[in-house]
Amino acid sequence: MKTRITIQALEETQGSKRLDIWPDYIRQFDRYALIGMGLDRSIEAIRDSYTADSSHPLIPHQTYLQILVEFGFIGLLLFIGGFWQLGKRAAGGPRGERAVILGLLAALITYGLAGSLLGERAIWLALGVIAFSGLKHPLPPNGKRKSKPAAFLRGNGEDKSLTILMVLPHLQKGGAERQMSYLVEELSRREHRIHVATLQKSEDWELLGQPGITHHRLRSRNNYDPLILIQLIKLINHLRPVVIHTWILQMDIIGGLAALITGQPWITRESSSAAAYSGTWKGRLRAFLVGRADAVVANSPGGIEYWRLLHPSQPRYLIPNGLPLKKIAGILPLSQQQIGLKDSQKLILYAGRLTRQKRVGQIITALAALKPDVNAAFFICGKGEVLEELKKQAQRLGVENQVIFRGFLKMEMIWAMMKSADLFINLSNFEGMPNTVMEAMACHCPLLVSDISAHREFLDEGNASLVDPDNLKAVTRALQTSLTDREEAQKHAHNAAKKAAGWSIARLADAYELVYREVIASRKKKRLL
């Protein structure tokens, strides 16, 4: 018997619509859908636009077809994710996973062709593929099918060598990418088998071809290509890694979905804090999916607190960033001539992405307000969305000859400049544990940073100058003092360098090895219960 659900739209803008849904299937979705209990959080934007007269147990305000239509492609991916357990019941074991992939393909094809009936057609095509797979490969009489156990269940759990899959969008020289590179290089030295999956291949990545590290390129037309998910699932089923480790928001979502579908242990890394995700649908989607991960690793207490508030019972680990301290120690400082400075000219340095969050424009304004007797040049290393805006600002303030845009530089060059600089500045609105600030500390470079909680977690008045980034007078005064009171600045730099001495890559790898093994052991324990 069919159940009729009436969706009453806003009276002033729309008429009412009526949809027919088979309640047996809906009950199965309630039980097995990945979007389950967290669904309302994902659809806040349309919750107030509809009401439903239904006894539906989990979703009083919405129907799945509404979600599919309102959220388009992302909603479709989440919806198909609900076939995971249903497919495994119908086809058994790994065949269920294949059925889900085929169902996803069928639904995506229909999504592009079906027009107004895309919801119904996608659902029934996907269900048809799953049902066909179940009929073609029926379960044996005892209801169980022998299948190859997951990699993390094989062996005695004491293997020294682990197979780990790192998933991130690209290998550009951002902070997360550098931390990943430091980590996988050290893990490979410890004879772990490391696989790195990215959307882009960087030919100058220093670890390409290194023994124990294999790079896999996921081909895509854009960041939202559904084939990314399918390629990841296929790669995971081929490699059977004991842990999937996702980095950066995009791959926390896509890589997380692949890990959940394949049933492999999954951890993610939090490199920022709550301010980085406030009000974005991607942040809400990521928060929902990461809540299903086996563990979250944050590089700052702010990141730990963010996930504690979202998912109090989820395992969380605090692992600060690591630095290649021996490599940094071997870098020699540059002379003023090598840098391109005039005689006695002081060097102010910034390195990082050029986004509004970083407040680089505030430094340019403060530079223009310095007293005439302070002869300083401001070197900006990096690129980003506000590059042209910053160039125009420097021209408008008459300091275009003092503000030098160097673009992306190799880290060895930046470290050499840090060792020669009079001051490194970071006035960011929010951070996790910023790599460049840590590197400046290791290079004995004096610091002027924004007085935010992320900086306060490892800096104080004894090793840095902290200032309110919104107070231009305070920023200008702190900049003036840091450039003229060299004795105090060098004292801060010495104290900061002592603190940085504990951030080795070996310590970073030790901590991650512990997390990996604890996650694997926890999964095994759950399987035995």
PDB file of N, CA and C in Angstrom, residues 339-390:
ATOM      1  N   ILE A 339      69.798  39.587  -1.186  1.00  0.00           N
ATOM      2  CA  ILE A 339      68.359  39.780  -1.053  1.00  0.00           C
ATOM      3  C   ILE A 339      67.868  40.896  -1.965  1.00  0.00           C
ATOM      4  N   GLY A 340      68.711  41.893  -2.190  1.00  0.00           N
ATOM      5  CA  GLY A 340      68.318  43.038  -2.999  1.00  0.00           C
ATOM      6  C   GLY A 340      67.993  44.253  -2.158  1.00  0.00           C
ATOM      7  N   LEU A 341      68.556  44.338  -0.947  1.00  0.00           N
ATOM      8  CA  LEU A 341      68.321  45.479  -0.058  1.00  0.00           C
ATOM      9  C   LEU A 341      69.385  46.545  -0.251  1.00  0.00           C
ATOM     10  N   LYS A 342      69.024  47.776   0.047  1.00  0.00           N
ATOM     11  CA  LYS A 342      69.988  48.863   0.065  1.00  0.00           C
ATOM     12  C   LYS A 342      70.765  48.818   1.376  1.00  0.00           C
ATOM     13  N   ASP A 343      71.855  49.524   1.443  1.00  0.00           N
ATOM     14  CA  ASP A 343      72.671  49.540   2.656  1.00  0.00           C
ATOM     15  C   ASP A 343      71.852  50.026   3.842  1.00  0.00           C
ATOM     16  N   SER A 344      71.980  49.312   4.952  1.00  0.00           N
ATOM     17  CA  SER A 344      71.312  49.627   6.227  1.00  0.00           C
ATOM     18  C   SER A 344      69.788  49.526   6.162  1.00  0.00           C
ATOM     19  N   GLN A 345      69.245  49.043   5.060  1.00  0.00           N
ATOM     20  CA  GLN A 345      67.788  48.897   4.967  1.00  0.00           C
ATOM     21  C   GLN A 345      67.339  47.657   5.738  1.00  0.00           C
ATOM     22  N   LYS A 346      66.302  47.816   6.537  1.00  0.00           N
ATOM     23  CA  LYS A 346      65.791  46.707   7.342  1.00  0.00           C
ATOM     24  C   LYS A 346      64.801  45.880   6.521  1.00  0.00           C
ATOM     25  N   LEU A 347      64.747  44.570   6.835  1.00  0.00           N
ATOM     26  CA  LEU A 347      63.906  43.650   6.079  1.00  0.00           C
ATOM     27  C   LEU A 347      62.739  43.159   6.933  1.00  0.00           C
ATOM     28  N   ILE A 348      61.524  43.454   6.472  1.00  0.00           N
ATOM     29  CA  ILE A 348      60.289  42.900   7.049  1.00  0.00           C
ATOM     30  C   ILE A 348      59.812  41.814   6.087  1.00  0.00           C
ATOM     31  N   LEU A 349      59.448  40.657   6.619  1.00  0.00           N
ATOM     32  CA  LEU A 349      59.145  39.514   5.765  1.00  0.00           C
ATOM     33  C   LEU A 349      57.774  38.937   6.087  1.00  0.00           C
ATOM     34  N   TYR A 350      57.040  38.598   5.028  1.00  0.00           N
ATOM     35  CA  TYR A 350      55.810  37.794   5.149  1.00  0.00           C
ATOM     36  C   TYR A 350      55.879  36.679   4.121  1.00  0.00           C
ATOM     37  N   ALA A 351      55.471  35.463   4.501  1.00  0.00           N
ATOM     38  CA  ALA A 351      55.411  34.339   3.576  1.00  0.00           C
ATOM     39  C   ALA A 351      54.129  33.576   3.832  1.00  0.00           C
ATOM     40  N   GLY A 352      53.365  33.330   2.774  1.00  0.00           N
ATOM     41  CA  GLY A 352      52.112  32.599   2.929  1.00  0.00           C
ATOM     42  C   GLY A 352      51.113  32.983   1.846  1.00  0.00           C
ATOM     43  N   ARG A 353      49.910  32.463   1.973  1.00  0.00           N
ATOM     44  CA  ARG A 353      48.852  32.779   1.013  1.00  0.00           C
ATOM     45  C   ARG A 353      48.413  34.232   1.160  1.00  0.00           C
ATOM     46  N   LEU A 354      48.045  34.839   0.050  1.00  0.00           N
ATOM     47  CA  LEU A 354      47.580  36.232   0.066  1.00  0.00           C
ATOM     48  C   LEU A 354      46.055  36.225   0.024  1.00  0.00           C
ATOM     49  N   THR A 355      45.453  36.113   1.199  1.00  0.00           N
ATOM     50  CA  THR A 355      44.004  36.142   1.350  1.00  0.00           C
ATOM     51  C   THR A 355      43.645  37.218   2.367  1.00  0.00           C
ATOM     52  N   ARG A 356      42.385  37.591   2.402  1.00  0.00           N
ATOM     53  CA  ARG A 356      41.957  38.641   3.325  1.00  0.00           C
ATOM     54  C   ARG A 356      42.180  38.233   4.776  1.00  0.00           C
ATOM     55  N   GLN A 357      42.052  36.949   5.043  1.00  0.00           N
ATOM     56  CA  GLN A 357      42.262  36.444   6.397  1.00  0.00           C
ATOM     57  C   GLN A 357      43.645  36.816   6.932  1.00  0.00           C
ATOM     58  N   LYS A 358      44.649  36.912   6.042  1.00  0.00           N
ATOM     59  CA  LYS A 358      46.035  37.118   6.469  1.00  0.00           C
ATOM     60  C   LYS A 358      46.358  38.570   6.812  1.00  0.00           C
ATOM     61  N   ARG A 359      45.497  39.497   6.414  1.00  0.00           N
ATOM     62  CA  ARG A 359      45.641  40.920   6.778  1.00  0.00           C
ATOM     63  C   ARG A 359      46.974  41.531   6.341  1.00  0.00           C
ATOM     64  N   VAL A 360      47.456  41.158   5.165  1.00  0.00           N
ATOM     65  CA  VAL A 360      48.728  41.703   4.683  1.00  0.00           C
ATOM     66  C   VAL A 360      48.593  43.196   4.384  1.00  0.00           C
ATOM     67  N   GLY A 361      47.400  43.613   3.951  1.00  0.00           N
ATOM     68  CA  GLY A 361      47.183  45.032   3.679  1.00  0.00           C
ATOM     69  C   GLY A 361      47.392  45.908   4.902  1.00  0.00           C
ATOM     70  N   GLN A 362      47.100  45.390   6.068  1.00  0.00           N
ATOM     71  CA  GLN A 362      47.309  46.150   7.311  1.00  0.00           C
ATOM     72  C   GLN A 362      48.793  46.414   7.529  1.00  0.00           C
ATOM     73  N   ILE A 363      49.639  45.476   7.130  1.00  0.00           N
ATOM     74  CA  ILE A 363      51.089  45.670   7.277  1.00  0.00           C
ATOM     75  C   ILE A 363      51.570  46.761   6.322  1.00  0.00           C
ATOM     76  N   ILE A 364      51.042  46.772   5.100  1.00  0.00           N
ATOM     77  CA  ILE A 364      51.429  47.806   4.142  1.00  0.00           C
ATOM     78  C   ILE A 364      51.035  49.191   4.650  1.00  0.00           C
ATOM     79  N   THR A 365      49.820  49.280   5.212  1.00  0.00           N
ATOM     80  CA  THR A 365      49.370  50.571   5.757  1.00  0.00           C
ATOM     81  C   THR A 365      50.252  51.015   6.911  1.00  0.00           C
ATOM     82  N   ALA A 366      50.632  50.091   7.780  1.00  0.00           N
ATOM     83  CA  ALA A 366      51.511  50.420   8.911  1.00  0.00           C
ATOM     84  C   ALA A 366      52.895  50.823   8.422  1.00  0.00           C
ATOM     85  N   LEU A 367      53.396  50.175   7.377  1.00  0.00           N
ATOM     86  CA  LEU A 367      54.702  50.525   6.814  1.00  0.00           C
ATOM     87  C   LEU A 367      54.705  51.970   6.334  1.00  0.00           C
ATOM     88  N   ALA A 368      53.610  52.381   5.681  1.00  0.00           N
ATOM     89  CA  ALA A 368      53.519  53.750   5.179  1.00  0.00           C
ATOM     90  C   ALA A 368      53.466  54.773   6.310  1.00  0.00           C
ATOM     91  N   ALA A 369      53.039  54.338   7.500  1.00  0.00           N
ATOM     92  CA  ALA A 369      52.900  55.245   8.641  1.00  0.00           C
ATOM     93  C   ALA A 369      54.140  55.296   9.526  1.00  0.00           C
ATOM     94  N   LEU A 370      55.189  54.534   9.193  1.00  0.00           N
ATOM     95  CA  LEU A 370      56.410  54.537  10.008  1.00  0.00           C
ATOM     96  C   LEU A 370      57.106  55.897   9.945  1.00  0.00           C
ATOM     97  N   LYS A 371      57.865  56.178  10.962  1.00  0.00           N
ATOM     98  CA  LYS A 371      58.623  57.428  10.992  1.00  0.00           C
ATOM     99  C   LYS A 371      59.671  57.418   9.885  1.00  0.00           C
ATOM    100  N   PRO A 372      59.994  58.588   9.351  1.00  0.00           N
ATOM    101  CA  PRO A 372      60.921  58.667   8.202  1.00  0.00           C
ATOM    102  C   PRO A 372      62.294  58.074   8.484  1.00  0.00           C
ATOM    103  N   ASP A 373      62.721  58.054   9.768  1.00  0.00           N
ATOM    104  CA  ASP A 373      64.061  57.560  10.067  1.00  0.00           C
ATOM    105  C   ASP A 373      64.162  56.031  10.022  1.00  0.00           C
ATOM    106  N   VAL A 374      63.040  55.338   9.867  1.00  0.00           N
ATOM    107  CA  VAL A 374      63.053  53.879   9.768  1.00  0.00           C
ATOM    108  C   VAL A 374      63.027  53.507   8.286  1.00  0.00           C
ATOM    109  N   ASN A 375      64.155  53.037   7.798  1.00  0.00           N
ATOM    110  CA  ASN A 375      64.284  52.658   6.386  1.00  0.00           C
ATOM    111  C   ASN A 375      64.069  51.148   6.280  1.00  0.00           C
ATOM    112  N   ALA A 376      62.886  50.741   5.824  1.00  0.00           N
ATOM    113  CA  ALA A 376      62.545  49.322   5.804  1.00  0.00           C
ATOM    114  C   ALA A 376      61.931  48.934   4.470  1.00  0.00           C
ATOM    115  N   ALA A 377      62.168  47.697   4.080  1.00  0.00           N
ATOM    116  CA  ALA A 377      61.539  47.101   2.898  1.00  0.00           C
ATOM    117  C   ALA A 377      60.693  45.922   3.353  1.00  0.00           C
ATOM    118  N   PHE A 378      59.532  45.768   2.725  1.00  0.00           N
ATOM    119  CA  PHE A 378      58.601  44.700   3.082  1.00  0.00           C
ATOM    120  C   PHE A 378      58.549  43.708   1.924  1.00  0.00           C
ATOM    121  N   PHE A 379      59.076  42.498   2.153  1.00  0.00           N
ATOM    122  CA  PHE A 379      59.080  41.446   1.139  1.00  0.00           C
ATOM    123  C   PHE A 379      57.883  40.520   1.376  1.00  0.00           C
ATOM    124  N   ILE A 380      57.064  40.362   0.340  1.00  0.00           N
ATOM    125  CA  ILE A 380      55.874  39.504   0.409  1.00  0.00           C
ATOM    126  C   ILE A 380      56.111  38.289  -0.476  1.00  0.00           C
ATOM    127  N   CYS A 381      56.169  37.113   0.142  1.00  0.00           N
ATOM    128  CA  CYS A 381      56.424  35.861  -0.584  1.00  0.00           C
ATOM    129  C   CYS A 381      55.145  35.037  -0.612  1.00  0.00           C
ATOM    130  N   GLY A 382      54.579  34.854  -1.787  1.00  0.00           N
ATOM    131  CA  GLY A 382      53.339  34.090  -1.907  1.00  0.00           C
ATOM    132  C   GLY A 382      52.428  34.695  -2.956  1.00  0.00           C
ATOM    133  N   LYS A 383      51.349  33.997  -3.240  1.00  0.00           N
ATOM    134  CA  LYS A 383      50.345  34.463  -4.196  1.00  0.00           C
ATOM    135  C   LYS A 383      48.965  34.209  -3.605  1.00  0.00           C
ATOM    136  N   GLY A 384      47.964  34.833  -4.220  1.00  0.00           N
ATOM    137  CA  GLY A 384      46.610  34.629  -3.734  1.00  0.00           C
ATOM    138  C   GLY A 384      45.634  35.616  -4.316  1.00  0.00           C
ATOM    139  N   GLU A 385      44.432  35.575  -3.813  1.00  0.00           N
ATOM    140  CA  GLU A 385      43.317  36.319  -4.398  1.00  0.00           C
ATOM    141  C   GLU A 385      43.432  37.823  -4.263  1.00  0.00           C
ATOM    142  N   VAL A 386      44.220  38.323  -3.300  1.00  0.00           N
ATOM    143  CA  VAL A 386      44.302  39.775  -3.090  1.00  0.00           C
ATOM    144  C   VAL A 386      45.633  40.352  -3.585  1.00  0.00           C
ATOM    145  N   LEU A 387      46.362  39.625  -4.403  1.00  0.00           N
ATOM    146  CA  LEU A 387      47.673  40.098  -4.866  1.00  0.00           C
ATOM    147  C   LEU A 387      47.571  41.434  -5.575  1.00  0.00           C
ATOM    148  N   GLU A 388      46.704  41.529  -6.579  1.00  0.00           N
ATOM    149  CA  GLU A 388      46.598  42.793  -7.335  1.00  0.00           C
ATOM    150  C   GLU A 388      46.082  43.918  -6.453  1.00  0.00           C
ATOM    151  N   GLU A 389      45.200  43.599  -5.545  1.00  0.00           N
ATOM    152  CA  GLU A 389      44.675  44.622  -4.626  1.00  0.00           C
ATOM    153  C   GLU A 389      45.795  45.174  -3.746  1.00  0.00           C
ATOM    154  N   LEU A 390      46.701  44.310  -3.297  1.00  0.00           N
ATOM    155  CA  LEU A 390      47.818  44.754  -2.451  1.00  0.00           C
ATOM    156  C   LEU A 390      48.794  45.623  -3.250  1.00  0.00           C
TER     157      LEU A 390
END
